[in-house]
Coordinates of C-alpha atoms in Angstrom, one line a residue:
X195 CA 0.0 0.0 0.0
X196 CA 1.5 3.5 -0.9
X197 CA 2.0 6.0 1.5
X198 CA -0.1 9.1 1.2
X199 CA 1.1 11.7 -1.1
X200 CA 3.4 14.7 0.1
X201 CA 4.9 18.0 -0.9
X202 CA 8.4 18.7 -0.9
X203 CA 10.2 22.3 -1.9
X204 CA 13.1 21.9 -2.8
X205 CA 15.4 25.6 -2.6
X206 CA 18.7 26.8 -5.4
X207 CA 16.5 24.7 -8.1
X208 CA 18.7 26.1 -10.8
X209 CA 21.9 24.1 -8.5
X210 CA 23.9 21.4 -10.8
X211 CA 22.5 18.4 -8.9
X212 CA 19.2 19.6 -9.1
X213 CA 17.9 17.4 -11.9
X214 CA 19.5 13.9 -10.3
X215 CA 18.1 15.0 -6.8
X216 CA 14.3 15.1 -7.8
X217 CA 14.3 12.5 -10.2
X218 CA 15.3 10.6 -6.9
X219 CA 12.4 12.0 -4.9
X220 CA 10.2 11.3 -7.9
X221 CA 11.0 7.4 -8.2
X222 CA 10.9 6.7 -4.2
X223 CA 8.8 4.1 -5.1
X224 CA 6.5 4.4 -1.9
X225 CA 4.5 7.4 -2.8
X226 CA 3.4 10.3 -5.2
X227 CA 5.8 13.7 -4.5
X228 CA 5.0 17.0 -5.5
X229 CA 7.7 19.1 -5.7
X230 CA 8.5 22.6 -5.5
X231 CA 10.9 24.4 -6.7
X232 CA 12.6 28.0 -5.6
X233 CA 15.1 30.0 -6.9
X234 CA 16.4 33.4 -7.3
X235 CA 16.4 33.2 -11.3
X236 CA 13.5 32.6 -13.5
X237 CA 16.3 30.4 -16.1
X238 CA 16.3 27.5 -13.2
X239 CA 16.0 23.9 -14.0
X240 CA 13.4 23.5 -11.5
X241 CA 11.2 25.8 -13.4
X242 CA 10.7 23.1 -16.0
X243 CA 11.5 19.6 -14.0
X244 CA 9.1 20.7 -10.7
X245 CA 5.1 20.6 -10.4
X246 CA 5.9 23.9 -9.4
X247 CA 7.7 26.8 -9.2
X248 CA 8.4 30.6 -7.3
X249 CA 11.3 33.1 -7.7
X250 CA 12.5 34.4 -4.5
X251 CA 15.3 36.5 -3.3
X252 CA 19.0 35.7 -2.8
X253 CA 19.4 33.6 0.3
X254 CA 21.3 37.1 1.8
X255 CA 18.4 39.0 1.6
X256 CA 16.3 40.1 5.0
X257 CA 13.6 39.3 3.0
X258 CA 14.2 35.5 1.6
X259 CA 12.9 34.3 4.9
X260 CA 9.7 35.8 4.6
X261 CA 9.4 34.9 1.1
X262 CA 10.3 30.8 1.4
X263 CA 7.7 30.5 3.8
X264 CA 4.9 32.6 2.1
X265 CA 5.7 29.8 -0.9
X266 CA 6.0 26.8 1.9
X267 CA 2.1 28.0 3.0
X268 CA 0.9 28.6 -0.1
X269 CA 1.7 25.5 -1.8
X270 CA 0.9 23.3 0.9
X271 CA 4.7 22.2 1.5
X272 CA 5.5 19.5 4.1
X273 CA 9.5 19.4 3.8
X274 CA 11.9 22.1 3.1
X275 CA 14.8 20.9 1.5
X276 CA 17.7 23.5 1.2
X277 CA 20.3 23.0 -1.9
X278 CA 22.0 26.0 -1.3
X279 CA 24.8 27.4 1.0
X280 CA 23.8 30.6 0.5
X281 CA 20.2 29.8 1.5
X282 CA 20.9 28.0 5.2
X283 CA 22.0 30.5 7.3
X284 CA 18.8 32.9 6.0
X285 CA 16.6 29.4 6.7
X286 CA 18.2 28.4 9.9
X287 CA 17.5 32.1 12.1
X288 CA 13.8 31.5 11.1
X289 CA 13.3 27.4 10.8
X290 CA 11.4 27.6 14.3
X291 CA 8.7 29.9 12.0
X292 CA 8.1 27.8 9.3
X293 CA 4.9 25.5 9.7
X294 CA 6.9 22.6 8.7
X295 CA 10.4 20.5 9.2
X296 CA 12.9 22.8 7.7
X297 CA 16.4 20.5 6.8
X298 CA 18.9 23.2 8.0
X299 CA 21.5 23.1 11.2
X300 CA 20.7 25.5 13.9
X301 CA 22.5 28.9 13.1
X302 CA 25.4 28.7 15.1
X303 CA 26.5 25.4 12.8
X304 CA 25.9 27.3 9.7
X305 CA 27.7 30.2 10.5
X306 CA 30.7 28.2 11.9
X307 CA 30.7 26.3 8.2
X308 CA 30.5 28.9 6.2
X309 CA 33.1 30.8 7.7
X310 CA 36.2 28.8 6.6
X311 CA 38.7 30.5 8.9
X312 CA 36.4 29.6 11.7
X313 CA 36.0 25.6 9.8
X314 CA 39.8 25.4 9.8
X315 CA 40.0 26.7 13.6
X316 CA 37.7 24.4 15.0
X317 CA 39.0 21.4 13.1
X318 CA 42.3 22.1 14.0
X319 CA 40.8 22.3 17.8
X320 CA 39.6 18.9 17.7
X321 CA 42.8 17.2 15.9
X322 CA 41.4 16.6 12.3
X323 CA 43.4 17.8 9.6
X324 CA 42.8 20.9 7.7
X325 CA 45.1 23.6 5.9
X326 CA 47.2 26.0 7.9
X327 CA 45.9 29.4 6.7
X328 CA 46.1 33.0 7.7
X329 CA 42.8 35.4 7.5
X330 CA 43.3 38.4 5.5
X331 CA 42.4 41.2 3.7
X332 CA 43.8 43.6 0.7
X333 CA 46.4 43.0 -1.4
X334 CA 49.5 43.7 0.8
X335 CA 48.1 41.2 3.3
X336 CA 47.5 38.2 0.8
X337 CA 51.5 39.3 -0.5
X338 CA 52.8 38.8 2.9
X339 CA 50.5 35.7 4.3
X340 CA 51.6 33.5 1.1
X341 CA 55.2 34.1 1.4
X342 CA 54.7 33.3 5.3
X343 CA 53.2 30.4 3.7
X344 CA 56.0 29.2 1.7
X345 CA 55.4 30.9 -1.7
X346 CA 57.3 31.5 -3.8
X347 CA 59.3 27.3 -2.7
X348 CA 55.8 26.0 -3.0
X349 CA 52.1 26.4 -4.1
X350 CA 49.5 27.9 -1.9
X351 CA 46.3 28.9 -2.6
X352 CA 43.1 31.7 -1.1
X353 CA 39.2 31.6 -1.4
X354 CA 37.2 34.0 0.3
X355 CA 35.9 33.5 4.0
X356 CA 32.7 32.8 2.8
X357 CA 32.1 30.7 -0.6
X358 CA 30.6 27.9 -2.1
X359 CA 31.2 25.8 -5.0
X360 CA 35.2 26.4 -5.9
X361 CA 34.1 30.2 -6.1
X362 CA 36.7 32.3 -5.7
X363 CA 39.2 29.6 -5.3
X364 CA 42.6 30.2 -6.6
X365 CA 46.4 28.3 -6.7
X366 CA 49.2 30.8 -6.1
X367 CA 52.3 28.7 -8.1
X368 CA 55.5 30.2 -9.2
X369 CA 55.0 28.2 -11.9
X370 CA 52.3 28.5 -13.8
X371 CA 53.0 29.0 -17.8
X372 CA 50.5 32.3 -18.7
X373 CA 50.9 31.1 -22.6
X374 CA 50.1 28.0 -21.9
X375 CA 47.2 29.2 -20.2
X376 CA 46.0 31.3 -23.0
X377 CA 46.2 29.0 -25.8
X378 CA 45.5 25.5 -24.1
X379 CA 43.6 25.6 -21.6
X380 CA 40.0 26.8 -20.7
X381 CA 39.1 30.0 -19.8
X382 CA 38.9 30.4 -15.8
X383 CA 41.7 27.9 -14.7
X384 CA 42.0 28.3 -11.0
X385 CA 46.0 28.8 -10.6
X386 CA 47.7 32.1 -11.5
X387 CA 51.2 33.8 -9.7
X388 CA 51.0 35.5 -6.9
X389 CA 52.0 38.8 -8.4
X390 CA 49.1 38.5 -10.7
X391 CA 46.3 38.2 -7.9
X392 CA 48.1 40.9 -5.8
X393 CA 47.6 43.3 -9.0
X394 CA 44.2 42.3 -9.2
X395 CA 43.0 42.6 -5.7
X396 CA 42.3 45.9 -4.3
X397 CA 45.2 47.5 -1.2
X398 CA 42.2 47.6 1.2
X399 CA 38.9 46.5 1.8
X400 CA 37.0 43.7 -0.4
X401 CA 36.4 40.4 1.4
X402 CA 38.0 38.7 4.1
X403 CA 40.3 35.8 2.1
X404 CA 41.9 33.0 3.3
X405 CA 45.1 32.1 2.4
X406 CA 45.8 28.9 2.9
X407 CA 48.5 25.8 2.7
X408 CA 47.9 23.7 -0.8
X409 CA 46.1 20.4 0.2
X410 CA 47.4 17.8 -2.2
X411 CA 46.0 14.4 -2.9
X412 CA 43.1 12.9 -4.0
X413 CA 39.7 14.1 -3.4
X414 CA 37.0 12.2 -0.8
X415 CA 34.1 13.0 0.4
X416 CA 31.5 11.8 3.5
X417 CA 27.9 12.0 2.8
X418 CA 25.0 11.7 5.4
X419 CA 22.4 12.9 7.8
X420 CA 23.4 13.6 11.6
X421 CA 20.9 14.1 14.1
X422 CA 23.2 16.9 15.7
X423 CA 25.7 14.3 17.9
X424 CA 26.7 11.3 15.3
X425 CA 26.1 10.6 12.1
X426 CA 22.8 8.2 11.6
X427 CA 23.3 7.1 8.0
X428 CA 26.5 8.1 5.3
X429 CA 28.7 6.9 3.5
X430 CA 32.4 7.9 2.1
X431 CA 33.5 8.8 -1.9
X432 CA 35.9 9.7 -3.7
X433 CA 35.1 12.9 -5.7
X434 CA 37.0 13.1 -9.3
X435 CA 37.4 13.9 -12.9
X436 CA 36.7 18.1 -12.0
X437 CA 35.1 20.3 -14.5
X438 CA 34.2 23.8 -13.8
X439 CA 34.5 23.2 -10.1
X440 CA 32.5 20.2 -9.8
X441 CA 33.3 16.6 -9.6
X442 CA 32.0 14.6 -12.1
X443 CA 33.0 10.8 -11.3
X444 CA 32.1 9.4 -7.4
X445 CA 33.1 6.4 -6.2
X446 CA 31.5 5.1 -2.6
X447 CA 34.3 3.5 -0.1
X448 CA 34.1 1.3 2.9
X449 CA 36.7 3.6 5.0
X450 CA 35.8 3.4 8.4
X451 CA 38.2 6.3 9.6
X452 CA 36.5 8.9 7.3
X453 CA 33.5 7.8 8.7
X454 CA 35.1 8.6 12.4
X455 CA 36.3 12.2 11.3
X456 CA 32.7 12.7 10.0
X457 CA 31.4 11.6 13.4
X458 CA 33.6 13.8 15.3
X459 CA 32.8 17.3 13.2
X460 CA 29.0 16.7 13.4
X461 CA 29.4 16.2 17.0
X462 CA 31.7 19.3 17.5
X463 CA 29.4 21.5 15.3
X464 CA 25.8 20.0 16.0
X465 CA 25.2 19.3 12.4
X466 CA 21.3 18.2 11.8
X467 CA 20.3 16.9 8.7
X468 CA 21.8 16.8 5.6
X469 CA 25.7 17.3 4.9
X470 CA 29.2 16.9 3.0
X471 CA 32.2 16.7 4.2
X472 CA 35.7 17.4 1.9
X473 CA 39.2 16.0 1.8
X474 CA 42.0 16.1 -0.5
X475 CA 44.5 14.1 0.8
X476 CA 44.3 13.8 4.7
X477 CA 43.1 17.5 5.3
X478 CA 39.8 18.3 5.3
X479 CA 38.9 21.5 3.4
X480 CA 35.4 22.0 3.5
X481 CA 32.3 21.1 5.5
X482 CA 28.8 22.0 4.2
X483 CA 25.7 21.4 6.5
X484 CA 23.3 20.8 3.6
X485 CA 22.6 18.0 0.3
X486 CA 25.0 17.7 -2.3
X487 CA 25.8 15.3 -4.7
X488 CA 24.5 11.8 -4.0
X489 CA 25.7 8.0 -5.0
X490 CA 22.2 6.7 -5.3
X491 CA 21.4 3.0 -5.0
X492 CA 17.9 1.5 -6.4
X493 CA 17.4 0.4 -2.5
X494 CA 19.1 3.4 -0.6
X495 CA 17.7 7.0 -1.5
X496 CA 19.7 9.1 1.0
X497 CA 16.9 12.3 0.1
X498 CA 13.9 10.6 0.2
X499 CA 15.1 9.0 3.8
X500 CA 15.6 12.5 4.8
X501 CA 12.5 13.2 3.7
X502 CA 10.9 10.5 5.8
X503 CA 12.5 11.4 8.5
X504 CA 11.3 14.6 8.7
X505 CA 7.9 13.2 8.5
X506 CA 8.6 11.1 10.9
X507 CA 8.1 7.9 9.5
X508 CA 11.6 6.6 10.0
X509 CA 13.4 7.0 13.0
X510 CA 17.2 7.0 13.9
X511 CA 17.5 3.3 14.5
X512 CA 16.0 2.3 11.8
X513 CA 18.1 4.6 9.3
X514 CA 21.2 3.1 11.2
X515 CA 20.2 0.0 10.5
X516 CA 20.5 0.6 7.0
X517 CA 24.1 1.2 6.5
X518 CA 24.4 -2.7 5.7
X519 CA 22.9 -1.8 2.4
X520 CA 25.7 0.9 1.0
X521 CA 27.4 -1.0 -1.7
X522 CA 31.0 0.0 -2.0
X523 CA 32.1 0.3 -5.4
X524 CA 28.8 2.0 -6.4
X525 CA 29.6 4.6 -9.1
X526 CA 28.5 8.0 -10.5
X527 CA 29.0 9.5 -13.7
X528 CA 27.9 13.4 -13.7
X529 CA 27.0 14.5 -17.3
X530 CA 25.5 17.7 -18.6
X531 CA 22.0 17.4 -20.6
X532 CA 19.6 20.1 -21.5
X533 CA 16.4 21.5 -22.0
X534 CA 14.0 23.1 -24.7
X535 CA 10.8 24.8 -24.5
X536 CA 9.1 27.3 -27.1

């Protein structure tokens, strides 16, 4: 017998993963979801793949709040389901006004990822790995932080404090061939000399950047949801084959020491919900309390657990009880496709 029917809104519709993430919610195979979509541009995917869909503000404006849950009551919506980092820290000061479950951390562990000088300070509190990194701002300050670094004898690289997605993410190296650059590579590679970005950046002012040791090594990530102390269900993968920023070939692991680290930063921050956890190498460099990109298994669909969850038709235990079914080996292939409409 199918479970009654439900409404899910789903936020940053126009995100990469969007199309893979409600085709999963679609084909639960227990019951009938309608799905909204939001985002702050009318060219979003979710215009065109969701039963419905609302434009709202940036996830930075006072007003987003406001505007989400004017959609969530208007359209009868049961789950929120944020895709964004720019939308959770807007969604988590006003979760406790929304008329129903809201999958975001409390504030204080959205503000504490999103900051990546305060990520790196905590992590290197608790004894997991992460970059060395100096915070700073203007372009005398990010001179004199990479040569404390080790620039110009090796690579290091800067972001901004707060970012998402690779953006703003640049290699400092000596090395780097500008010609080579120009005529073989794509536009927006992310390494350039130092004495490039220093030209480029304004003396004062502009955002807080972190500057920060190069992490080498292949890339891993932990998937899951946390109930705010462990995590309840997840699973490790390596993240490859990068194109614009995004991984584009996963493979899940059995690595039960990645699965530790994960335990430990959930705990430390209080991460509920959904979230991803990065590595390259041994360090970890990012951690993001919300969905991303998903190894799905015909018998294992991490959302549409959430989902449940939320509902409250599955409890902790139960989830737990499911890690026996993560198949390592399991493997994603990322591909772009497209869309056409008159």
């Amino acid at each position: 017998m199918s479970l009654p029917s439900a409404t899910v809104l789903v936020s940053a519709s126009g995100a990469p993963g969007t199309a893979a993430l409600l085709r999963a919610l679609r084909e639960n195979g227990e019951r009938e979801l309608r799905l909204v979509g939001t985002d702050m541009s009318e060219r979003s995917v979710g215009r065109h793949l969701c039963d419905a869909f609302h434009r709202v503000p940036s996830g930075a404006d006072p007003g987003f709040a406001d505007a989400m849950r004017a959609v969530v009551e208007a359209e009868g919506v049961d789950v929120v389901l944020p895709q964004s980092s720019f939308d959770l820290e807007g969604l988590a000061a006003h979760r406790e006004r929304f008329p129903c479950p809201v999958l975001v951390s409390h504030p204080d562990a959205i503000h504490r990822s999103n900051d990546k000088a305060e990520t790196y300070e905590f992590l290197h509190g608790i004894g997991v790995p992460a970059p060395a990194f100096l915070r700073v701002n203007g372009a005398d300050a990010v001179d004199a932080a990479a040569r404390e670094l080790g620039y110009p004898d090796r690579p290091v690289c800067f972001k901004p404090v707060f970012s998402s997605g690779s953006r703003g993410f640049r290699v400092l190296d000596p090395t780097v061939d500008r010609a080579h650059q120009l005529l073989h590579e794509r536009p927006g590679s992310v390494a350039m000399r130092l004495e490039e970005a220093v030209e480029l950046l304004p003396d004062e002012g502009g955002p807080d950047l972190l500057v920060m040791e190069l992490a080498t090594g292949g890339e891993r990530t932990i998937d899951g949801i946390a109930d705010g102390r462990r995590v309840v269900l997840g699973h490790a993968k390596t993240r490859e084959a990068m194109r614009a920023g995004l991984a584009m070939y996963f493979v899940t692991l059995d690595d039960p020491e990645l699965m530790e680290i994960a335990d430990r930063i959930v705990s430390e921050l209080g991460i509920e919900w959904f979230f991803n956890i990065q590595l390259v190498g041994e360090q970890v460099i990012e951690v993001n309390p919300r969905i991303s990109t998903i190894v799905y298994q015909e018998d294992l669909n991490l959302p549409y657990l959430g989902v449940k969850r939320a509902l409250g038709e599955v409890g902790d235990d139960e989830l737990e009880a499911l890690r026996a079914r993560i198949r390592p080996g399991r493997t994603a292939l990322r591909y772009f496709d497209q869309l056409e409409w008159g």
